[in-house]
Amino acid sequence: MKKNRVRWIGLAVLPLVAILLLTSEGVLDSANASSPSGTVQRVWRNVQDSGIYDFQTEITEVTHPGPALANVGRSSVEETLSLSGHVDLPAESLEMSLWDAASGQGPGDALRMRMEGERAYGRCPTCDDWQEIDDFRGALLPGSDLMVYLAGAKEIAEQETESLLGMRVTRYTFEVDGPAFGEQMRRQMEDYLRERGELPGIITLDVARQYVDMVGQGELWITEDDLPLRLAVHLEFPTGTNDDWIEAQIRHDFSHFDLQSAQAPRLLDDPAGWITARLDGLASHAGTWRQAGMDALGLMAAAALLALLVRYGRLRRVRNAVILALVLIMVISPLLQSQQAAAFGDRQGARAAEAEAQQREEAAVRDYQDLLANAGWNPNLDP
């Protein structure tokens, strides 16, 4: 009787513990909602809850030659890229156009790209058909989240509120924490690779060096609907080949949000809706939870075998079967994981070699352009 009472008490307490774990973060969020940091985080969540919006982006990257002998005569190189597009996360779709405004191109000269699930397509301005291309989200839209730079936001400060485009807009400024941003990028990349089945469970990624040493500042414009109107960041990256260093100016302008979805329920106003939203957020990390589930199943299988051994260990057939199963698990599992790790290493090595070759080609083009610019050759004079 006493054992049954303890069991029923445990069953009653477990749901309460789960609710406390789910709501503890929400209580803290509600308490900090009025702070600049809480406001910025709430706006970020609203963007994720909406999942549908248009954007216009301008990226300006300047490569500065470092103080090395190999850089004598070289000047800074500026590149500008313009993007516009539409994001629909519930439908797992992304459409965007890309063009080089600095060279006189406009939207009519843009390269069109779109994502449908895990497949990417591209179409040049003079082409009629879409061609399947490599996934471009990692290079242009980290984690398919234009607000990801807020993961490294620190020293957030509220600035003035003003009227802009018929709306009341409040500006917030912040410093960019490179290691925090790099950690967010690492988690997103791990989730992405695990969802695609490319990253074995025994491997974790390192934070990229360019993010660890990255510094910068940013500014976020927030409307009365707690949604972003503009996010702008200025970033400086560490030195690379020949002590070159890069600075980038990135500006995102947002519009046409799904306002109904963006108004996420709050804990104190709608507890059931808030818990549902939290569970949906957990579901967005399906790859991580899938890997955790596989690990848990493995542990449960090992525990079941151990229980069989303890309960029926005196029976020779059961004992031999359990020992054989454990040996197979201990031998085959590491082999499979090693094979997956080797395949992952080969893929990453090939991608790194391709990126290095592209960097060498771009450096050669810049050197040739500098040579032509400094040659002093006059076509109107007789050599």
GROMACS .gro file of C-alpha atoms in nm:
model
  383
    1MET     CA    1   0.000   0.000   0.000
    2LYS     CA    2   0.281   0.237   0.090
    3LYS     CA    3   0.462   0.162  -0.238
    4ASN     CA    4   0.147   0.242  -0.437
    5ARG     CA    5   0.110   0.573  -0.251
    6VAL     CA    6   0.469   0.671  -0.331
    7ARG     CA    7   0.413   0.577  -0.695
    8TRP     CA    8   0.100   0.792  -0.724
    9ILE     CA    9   0.275   1.085  -0.555
   10GLY     CA   10   0.560   1.053  -0.805
   11LEU     CA   11   0.319   1.047  -1.099
   12ALA     CA   12   0.149   1.359  -0.965
   13VAL     CA   13   0.474   1.547  -0.904
   14LEU     CA   14   0.634   1.476  -1.244
   15PRO     CA   15   0.388   1.691  -1.446
   16LEU     CA   16   0.434   1.976  -1.198
   17VAL     CA   17   0.812   1.954  -1.238
   18ALA     CA   18   0.776   1.958  -1.617
   19ILE     CA   19   0.551   2.265  -1.602
   20LEU     CA   20   0.797   2.442  -1.373
   21LEU     CA   21   1.083   2.368  -1.611
   22LEU     CA   22   0.884   2.500  -1.905
   23THR     CA   23   0.760   2.812  -1.730
   24SER     CA   24   1.067   2.911  -1.527
   25GLU     CA   25   1.229   3.064  -1.833
   26GLY     CA   26   0.906   3.240  -1.918
   27VAL     CA   27   0.883   3.397  -1.571
   28LEU     CA   28   1.236   3.530  -1.609
   29ASP     CA   29   1.153   3.653  -1.960
   30SER     CA   30   0.848   3.838  -1.831
   31ALA     CA   31   1.052   3.996  -1.552
   32ASN     CA   32   1.319   4.117  -1.795
   33ALA     CA   33   1.081   4.208  -2.080
   34SER     CA   34   1.108   4.582  -2.016
   35SER     CA   35   1.490   4.587  -2.025
   36PRO     CA   36   1.668   4.671  -2.354
   37SER     CA   37   1.807   4.317  -2.371
   38GLY     CA   38   1.464   4.166  -2.306
   39THR     CA   39   1.306   4.387  -2.572
   40VAL     CA   40   1.562   4.285  -2.834
   41GLN     CA   41   1.522   3.915  -2.753
   42ARG     CA   42   1.143   3.947  -2.768
   43VAL     CA   43   1.164   4.109  -3.111
   44TRP     CA   44   1.388   3.827  -3.231
   45ARG     CA   45   1.134   3.570  -3.108
   46ASN     CA   46   0.853   3.760  -3.282
   47VAL     CA   47   1.040   3.733  -3.611
   48GLN     CA   48   1.080   3.358  -3.559
   49ASP     CA   49   0.713   3.323  -3.462
   50SER     CA   50   0.603   3.515  -3.770
   51GLY     CA   51   0.826   3.319  -4.006
   52ILE     CA   52   0.689   3.513  -4.305
   53TYR     CA   53   0.838   3.844  -4.418
   54ASP     CA   54   1.010   4.032  -4.700
   55PHE     CA   55   1.363   4.167  -4.676
   56GLN     CA   56   1.607   4.391  -4.858
   57THR     CA   57   1.975   4.354  -4.780
   58GLU     CA   58   2.291   4.539  -4.872
   59ILE     CA   59   2.632   4.392  -4.792
   60THR     CA   60   2.947   4.598  -4.836
   61GLU     CA   61   3.278   4.420  -4.782
   62VAL     CA   62   3.613   4.601  -4.782
   63THR     CA   63   3.941   4.406  -4.787
   64HIS     CA   64   4.230   4.610  -4.650
   65PRO     CA   65   4.588   4.505  -4.734
   66GLY     CA   66   4.801   4.449  -4.426
   67PRO     CA   67   5.147   4.595  -4.351
   68ALA     CA   68   5.341   4.328  -4.542
   69LEU     CA   69   5.600   4.356  -4.819
   70ALA     CA   70   5.377   4.148  -5.045
   71ASN     CA   71   5.110   4.419  -5.017
   72VAL     CA   72   5.324   4.709  -5.137
   73GLY     CA   73   5.128   4.901  -5.400
   74ARG     CA   74   4.799   4.733  -5.319
   75SER     CA   75   4.490   4.931  -5.223
   76SER     CA   76   4.167   4.840  -5.048
   77VAL     CA   77   3.909   4.646  -5.249
   78GLU     CA   78   3.539   4.718  -5.194
   79GLU     CA   79   3.260   4.484  -5.303
   80THR     CA   80   2.888   4.550  -5.269
   81LEU     CA   81   2.608   4.297  -5.292
   82SER     CA   82   2.234   4.371  -5.291
   83LEU     CA   83   1.963   4.117  -5.210
   84SER     CA   84   1.586   4.118  -5.186
   85GLY     CA   85   1.355   3.832  -5.112
   86HIS     CA   86   1.071   3.662  -4.930
   87VAL     CA   87   1.097   3.416  -4.640
   88ASP     CA   88   0.825   3.162  -4.556
   89LEU     CA   89   0.958   2.935  -4.282
   90PRO     CA   90   0.630   2.740  -4.227
   91ALA     CA   91   0.636   2.643  -4.595
   92GLU     CA   92   1.015   2.586  -4.582
   93SER     CA   93   1.061   2.818  -4.879
   94LEU     CA   94   1.290   3.109  -4.955
   95GLU     CA   95   1.303   3.328  -5.265
   96MET     CA   96   1.563   3.595  -5.330
   97SER     CA   97   1.731   3.803  -5.598
   98LEU     CA   98   2.098   3.898  -5.594
   99TRP     CA   99   2.279   4.167  -5.792
  100ASP     CA  100   2.590   4.389  -5.781
  101ALA     CA  101   2.466   4.747  -5.743
  102ALA     CA  102   2.819   4.889  -5.745
  103SER     CA  103   2.868   4.781  -6.107
  104GLY     CA  104   2.546   4.944  -6.222
  105GLN     CA  105   2.328   4.632  -6.201
  106GLY     CA  106   1.970   4.648  -6.081
  107PRO     CA  107   1.693   4.403  -5.986
  108GLY     CA  108   1.637   4.333  -6.356
  109ASP     CA  109   1.993   4.200  -6.382
  110ALA     CA  110   1.963   3.988  -6.070
  111LEU     CA  111   2.044   3.624  -6.022
  112ARG     CA  112   1.727   3.456  -5.894
  113MET     CA  113   1.751   3.187  -5.628
  114ARG     CA  114   1.499   2.990  -5.429
  115MET     CA  115   1.486   2.713  -5.170
  116GLU     CA  116   1.213   2.448  -5.157
  117GLY     CA  117   1.270   2.229  -4.856
  118GLU     CA  118   1.629   2.105  -4.884
  119ARG     CA  119   1.667   2.173  -5.258
  120ALA     CA  120   1.807   2.495  -5.402
  121TYR     CA  121   1.753   2.638  -5.750
  122GLY     CA  122   1.901   2.929  -5.943
  123ARG     CA  123   1.823   3.118  -6.263
  124CYS     CA  124   2.039   3.375  -6.441
  125PRO     CA  125   1.884   3.692  -6.591
  126THR     CA  126   1.904   3.556  -6.946
  127CYS     CA  127   1.794   3.200  -6.863
  128ASP     CA  128   1.445   3.060  -6.897
  129ASP     CA  129   1.479   2.749  -6.681
  130TRP     CA  130   1.569   2.700  -6.317
  131GLN     CA  131   1.881   2.493  -6.247
  132GLU     CA  132   1.948   2.299  -5.927
  133ILE     CA  133   2.241   2.449  -5.734
  134ASP     CA  134   2.421   2.401  -5.402
  135ASP     CA  135   2.250   2.515  -5.084
  136PHE     CA  136   2.334   2.886  -5.056
  137ARG     CA  137   2.183   2.962  -4.715
  138GLY     CA  138   2.505   2.910  -4.520
  139ALA     CA  139   2.694   3.168  -4.726
  140LEU     CA  140   2.426   3.437  -4.765
  141LEU     CA  141   2.173   3.378  -4.487
  142PRO     CA  142   2.334   3.212  -4.182
  143GLY     CA  143   2.090   2.958  -4.045
  144SER     CA  144   1.817   3.113  -4.266
  145ASP     CA  145   1.788   3.370  -3.985
  146LEU     CA  146   1.861   3.732  -4.076
  147MET     CA  147   1.847   3.825  -3.707
  148VAL     CA  148   2.121   3.581  -3.607
  149TYR     CA  149   2.365   3.867  -3.537
  150LEU     CA  150   2.161   3.942  -3.225
  151ALA     CA  151   2.299   3.620  -3.076
  152GLY     CA  152   2.619   3.815  -3.015
  153ALA     CA  153   2.453   4.136  -2.897
  154LYS     CA  154   2.585   4.281  -2.569
  155GLU     CA  155   2.581   4.622  -2.400
  156ILE     CA  156   2.238   4.686  -2.554
  157ALA     CA  157   2.120   5.043  -2.504
  158GLU     CA  158   1.790   5.211  -2.591
  159GLN     CA  159   1.821   5.530  -2.793
  160GLU     CA  160   1.564   5.786  -2.907
  161THR     CA  161   1.217   5.714  -3.044
  162GLU     CA  162   1.117   5.895  -3.363
  163SER     CA  163   0.852   5.894  -3.634
  164LEU     CA  164   0.963   5.719  -3.953
  165LEU     CA  165   0.748   5.619  -4.251
  166GLY     CA  166   0.437   5.693  -4.047
  167MET     CA  167   0.547   5.464  -3.762
  168ARG     CA  168   0.693   5.516  -3.417
  169VAL     CA  169   1.039   5.358  -3.426
  170THR     CA  170   1.280   5.309  -3.136
  171ARG     CA  171   1.652   5.263  -3.202
  172TYR     CA  172   1.866   5.022  -3.000
  173THR     CA  173   2.245   5.005  -3.024
  174PHE     CA  174   2.468   4.714  -2.923
  175GLU     CA  175   2.818   4.571  -2.938
  176VAL     CA  176   2.880   4.240  -3.119
  177ASP     CA  177   3.026   3.960  -2.906
  178GLY     CA  178   3.224   3.748  -3.154
  179PRO     CA  179   3.252   3.429  -2.942
  180ALA     CA  180   2.878   3.432  -2.858
  181PHE     CA  181   2.788   3.482  -3.223
  182GLY     CA  182   3.030   3.205  -3.323
  183GLU     CA  183   2.873   2.968  -3.069
  184GLN     CA  184   2.527   3.036  -3.214
  185MET     CA  185   2.657   2.972  -3.565
  186ARG     CA  186   2.820   2.648  -3.446
  187ARG     CA  187   2.492   2.523  -3.296
  188GLN     CA  188   2.295   2.614  -3.607
  189MET     CA  189   2.546   2.442  -3.834
  190GLU     CA  190   2.543   2.128  -3.618
  191ASP     CA  191   2.162   2.118  -3.626
  192TYR     CA  192   2.164   2.171  -4.002
  193LEU     CA  193   2.421   1.897  -4.070
  194ARG     CA  194   2.252   1.649  -3.833
  195GLU     CA  195   1.914   1.707  -3.995
  196ARG     CA  196   2.076   1.619  -4.328
  197GLY     CA  197   2.244   1.312  -4.174
  198GLU     CA  198   2.594   1.445  -4.250
  199LEU     CA  199   2.727   1.494  -3.896
  200PRO     CA  200   2.787   1.182  -3.682
  201GLY     CA  201   2.682   1.197  -3.320
  202ILE     CA  202   3.040   1.154  -3.197
  203ILE     CA  203   3.156   1.474  -3.371
  204THR     CA  204   3.103   1.831  -3.255
  205LEU     CA  205   3.210   2.135  -3.454
  206ASP     CA  206   3.453   2.399  -3.334
  207VAL     CA  207   3.373   2.768  -3.338
  208ALA     CA  208   3.530   2.926  -3.647
  209ARG     CA  209   3.829   3.146  -3.569
  210GLN     CA  210   3.698   3.439  -3.774
  211TYR     CA  211   3.397   3.457  -3.542
  212VAL     CA  212   3.597   3.422  -3.219
  213ASP     CA  213   3.814   3.723  -3.308
  214MET     CA  214   3.533   3.921  -3.471
  215VAL     CA  215   3.432   4.259  -3.326
  216GLY     CA  216   3.167   4.506  -3.429
  217GLN     CA  217   2.872   4.728  -3.349
  218GLY     CA  218   2.509   4.719  -3.450
  219GLU     CA  219   2.180   4.904  -3.450
  220LEU     CA  220   1.824   4.771  -3.442
  221TRP     CA  221   1.513   4.974  -3.528
  222ILE     CA  222   1.198   4.841  -3.359
  223THR     CA  223   0.839   4.935  -3.446
  224GLU     CA  224   0.539   4.964  -3.213
  225ASP     CA  225   0.442   4.607  -3.310
  226ASP     CA  226   0.766   4.477  -3.154
  227LEU     CA  227   0.902   4.388  -3.498
  228PRO     CA  228   1.225   4.500  -3.665
  229LEU     CA  229   1.228   4.765  -3.934
  230ARG     CA  230   1.606   4.761  -3.984
  231LEU     CA  231   1.906   4.571  -3.852
  232ALA     CA  232   2.250   4.710  -3.937
  233VAL     CA  233   2.586   4.576  -3.820
  234HIS     CA  234   2.945   4.679  -3.882
  235LEU     CA  235   3.190   4.391  -3.840
  236GLU     CA  236   3.568   4.362  -3.843
  237PHE     CA  237   3.728   4.022  -3.901
  238PRO     CA  238   4.079   3.906  -3.803
  239THR     CA  239   4.377   3.923  -4.034
  240GLY     CA  240   4.425   3.655  -4.297
  241THR     CA  241   4.674   3.594  -4.576
  242ASN     CA  242   4.946   3.865  -4.592
  243ASP     CA  243   4.787   4.023  -4.283
  244ASP     CA  244   4.486   4.138  -4.487
  245TRP     CA  245   4.182   4.223  -4.277
  246ILE     CA  246   3.817   4.261  -4.371
  247GLU     CA  247   3.540   4.487  -4.254
  248ALA     CA  248   3.178   4.440  -4.353
  249GLN     CA  249   2.869   4.659  -4.336
  250ILE     CA  250   2.544   4.460  -4.342
  251ARG     CA  251   2.198   4.616  -4.349
  252HIS     CA  252   1.867   4.429  -4.346
  253ASP     CA  253   1.534   4.611  -4.402
  254PHE     CA  254   1.220   4.414  -4.310
  255SER     CA  255   0.856   4.442  -4.418
  256HIS     CA  256   0.527   4.251  -4.462
  257PHE     CA  257   0.544   4.036  -4.150
  258ASP     CA  258   0.270   3.789  -4.062
  259LEU     CA  259   0.148   4.003  -3.771
  260GLN     CA  260  -0.095   3.745  -3.635
  261SER     CA  261   0.174   3.480  -3.594
  262ALA     CA  262   0.426   3.734  -3.468
  263GLN     CA  263   0.214   3.823  -3.166
  264ALA     CA  264   0.337   3.534  -2.955
  265PRO     CA  265   0.129   3.455  -2.644
  266ARG     CA  266   0.272   3.562  -2.310
  267LEU     CA  267   0.292   3.338  -2.008
  268LEU     CA  268   0.075   3.544  -1.776
  269ASP     CA  269  -0.187   3.624  -2.042
  270ASP     CA  270  -0.218   3.285  -2.215
  271PRO     CA  271  -0.030   3.004  -2.032
  272ALA     CA  272  -0.157   2.728  -2.262
  273GLY     CA  273  -0.065   2.921  -2.576
  274TRP     CA  274   0.274   3.009  -2.432
  275ILE     CA  275   0.354   2.643  -2.354
  276THR     CA  276   0.241   2.541  -2.704
  277ALA     CA  277   0.472   2.803  -2.856
  278ARG     CA  278   0.760   2.673  -2.643
  279LEU     CA  279   0.698   2.317  -2.758
  280ASP     CA  280   0.692   2.436  -3.119
  281GLY     CA  281   1.029   2.600  -3.055
  282LEU     CA  282   1.169   2.273  -2.929
  283ALA     CA  283   1.037   2.101  -3.241
  284SER     CA  284   1.238   2.341  -3.457
  285HIS     CA  285   1.556   2.165  -3.339
  286ALA     CA  286   1.443   1.832  -3.480
  287GLY     CA  287   1.792   1.722  -3.576
  288THR     CA  288   1.932   1.767  -3.226
  289TRP     CA  289   1.636   1.591  -3.066
  290ARG     CA  290   1.655   1.310  -3.321
  291GLN     CA  291   2.019   1.248  -3.229
  292ALA     CA  292   1.935   1.266  -2.859
  293GLY     CA  293   1.653   1.015  -2.914
  294MET     CA  294   1.887   0.773  -3.089
  295ASP     CA  295   2.135   0.802  -2.802
  296ALA     CA  296   1.854   0.743  -2.552
  297LEU     CA  297   1.735   0.436  -2.742
  298GLY     CA  298   2.087   0.298  -2.734
  299LEU     CA  299   2.107   0.346  -2.358
  300MET     CA  300   1.764   0.187  -2.312
  301ALA     CA  301   1.868  -0.113  -2.520
  302ALA     CA  302   2.184  -0.155  -2.313
  303ALA     CA  303   1.980  -0.125  -1.992
  304ALA     CA  304   1.734  -0.386  -2.118
  305LEU     CA  305   2.016  -0.629  -2.195
  306LEU     CA  306   2.163  -0.567  -1.852
  307ALA     CA  307   1.824  -0.631  -1.691
  308LEU     CA  308   1.791  -0.959  -1.881
  309LEU     CA  309   2.137  -1.059  -1.768
  310VAL     CA  310   2.055  -0.984  -1.405
  311ARG     CA  311   1.712  -1.150  -1.414
  312TYR     CA  312   1.793  -1.458  -1.625
  313GLY     CA  313   2.169  -1.465  -1.602
  314ARG     CA  314   2.169  -1.818  -1.464
  315LEU     CA  315   2.024  -1.951  -1.791
  316ARG     CA  316   2.313  -2.028  -2.026
  317ARG     CA  317   2.121  -1.941  -2.345
  318VAL     CA  318   2.015  -1.601  -2.215
  319ARG     CA  319   2.363  -1.526  -2.082
  320ASN     CA  320   2.529  -1.620  -2.411
  321ALA     CA  321   2.276  -1.419  -2.615
  322VAL     CA  322   2.323  -1.108  -2.401
  323ILE     CA  323   2.703  -1.135  -2.415
  324LEU     CA  324   2.691  -1.180  -2.794
  325ALA     CA  325   2.462  -0.878  -2.833
  326LEU     CA  326   2.689  -0.662  -2.617
  327VAL     CA  327   2.996  -0.769  -2.814
  328LEU     CA  328   2.825  -0.685  -3.143
  329ILE     CA  329   2.718  -0.345  -3.010
  330MET     CA  330   3.067  -0.268  -2.880
  331VAL     CA  331   3.235  -0.371  -3.207
  332ILE     CA  332   2.992  -0.261  -3.478
  333SER     CA  333   2.882   0.072  -3.332
  334PRO     CA  334   3.234   0.226  -3.319
  335LEU     CA  335   3.303   0.098  -3.671
  336LEU     CA  336   2.989   0.262  -3.809
  337GLN     CA  337   3.063   0.586  -3.626
  338SER     CA  338   3.423   0.584  -3.749
  339GLN     CA  339   3.302   0.532  -4.106
  340GLN     CA  340   3.059   0.823  -4.072
  341ALA     CA  341   3.331   1.042  -3.920
  342ALA     CA  342   3.573   0.958  -4.203
  343ALA     CA  343   3.310   1.038  -4.467
  344PHE     CA  344   3.233   1.368  -4.294
  345GLY     CA  345   3.604   1.453  -4.283
  346ASP     CA  346   3.640   1.378  -4.654
  347ARG     CA  347   3.346   1.604  -4.741
  348GLN     CA  348   3.477   1.887  -4.527
  349GLY     CA  349   3.826   1.849  -4.674
  350ALA     CA  350   3.688   1.873  -5.027
  351ARG     CA  351   3.487   2.183  -4.939
  352ALA     CA  352   3.789   2.345  -4.771
  353ALA     CA  353   4.007   2.273  -5.076
  354GLU     CA  354   3.744   2.423  -5.306
  355ALA     CA  355   3.714   2.735  -5.089
  356GLU     CA  356   4.093   2.774  -5.074
  357ALA     CA  357   4.120   2.745  -5.453
  358GLN     CA  358   3.850   3.009  -5.494
  359GLN     CA  359   4.033   3.242  -5.253
  360ARG     CA  360   4.358   3.198  -5.447
  361GLU     CA  361   4.177   3.275  -5.772
  362GLU     CA  362   4.021   3.590  -5.625
  363ALA     CA  363   4.360   3.701  -5.488
  364ALA     CA  364   4.520   3.648  -5.830
  365VAL     CA  365   4.249   3.860  -5.994
  366ARG     CA  366   4.305   4.141  -5.740
  367ASP     CA  367   4.683   4.128  -5.792
  368TYR     CA  368   4.636   4.148  -6.169
  369GLN     CA  369   4.401   4.444  -6.133
  370ASP     CA  370   4.652   4.621  -5.907
  371LEU     CA  371   4.928   4.550  -6.159
  372LEU     CA  372   4.726   4.705  -6.440
  373ALA     CA  373   4.632   5.004  -6.225
  374ASN     CA  374   4.995   5.077  -6.131
  375ALA     CA  375   5.162   4.990  -6.460
  376GLY     CA  376   5.172   5.352  -6.576
  377TRP     CA  377   5.121   5.242  -6.937
  378ASN     CA  378   4.978   5.507  -7.169
  379PRO     CA  379   4.823   5.371  -7.490
  380ASN     CA  380   4.868   5.713  -7.658
  381LEU     CA  381   5.249   5.710  -7.625
  382ASP     CA  382   5.496   5.520  -7.840
  383PRO     CA  383   5.670   5.263  -7.617
   0.00000   0.00000   0.00000
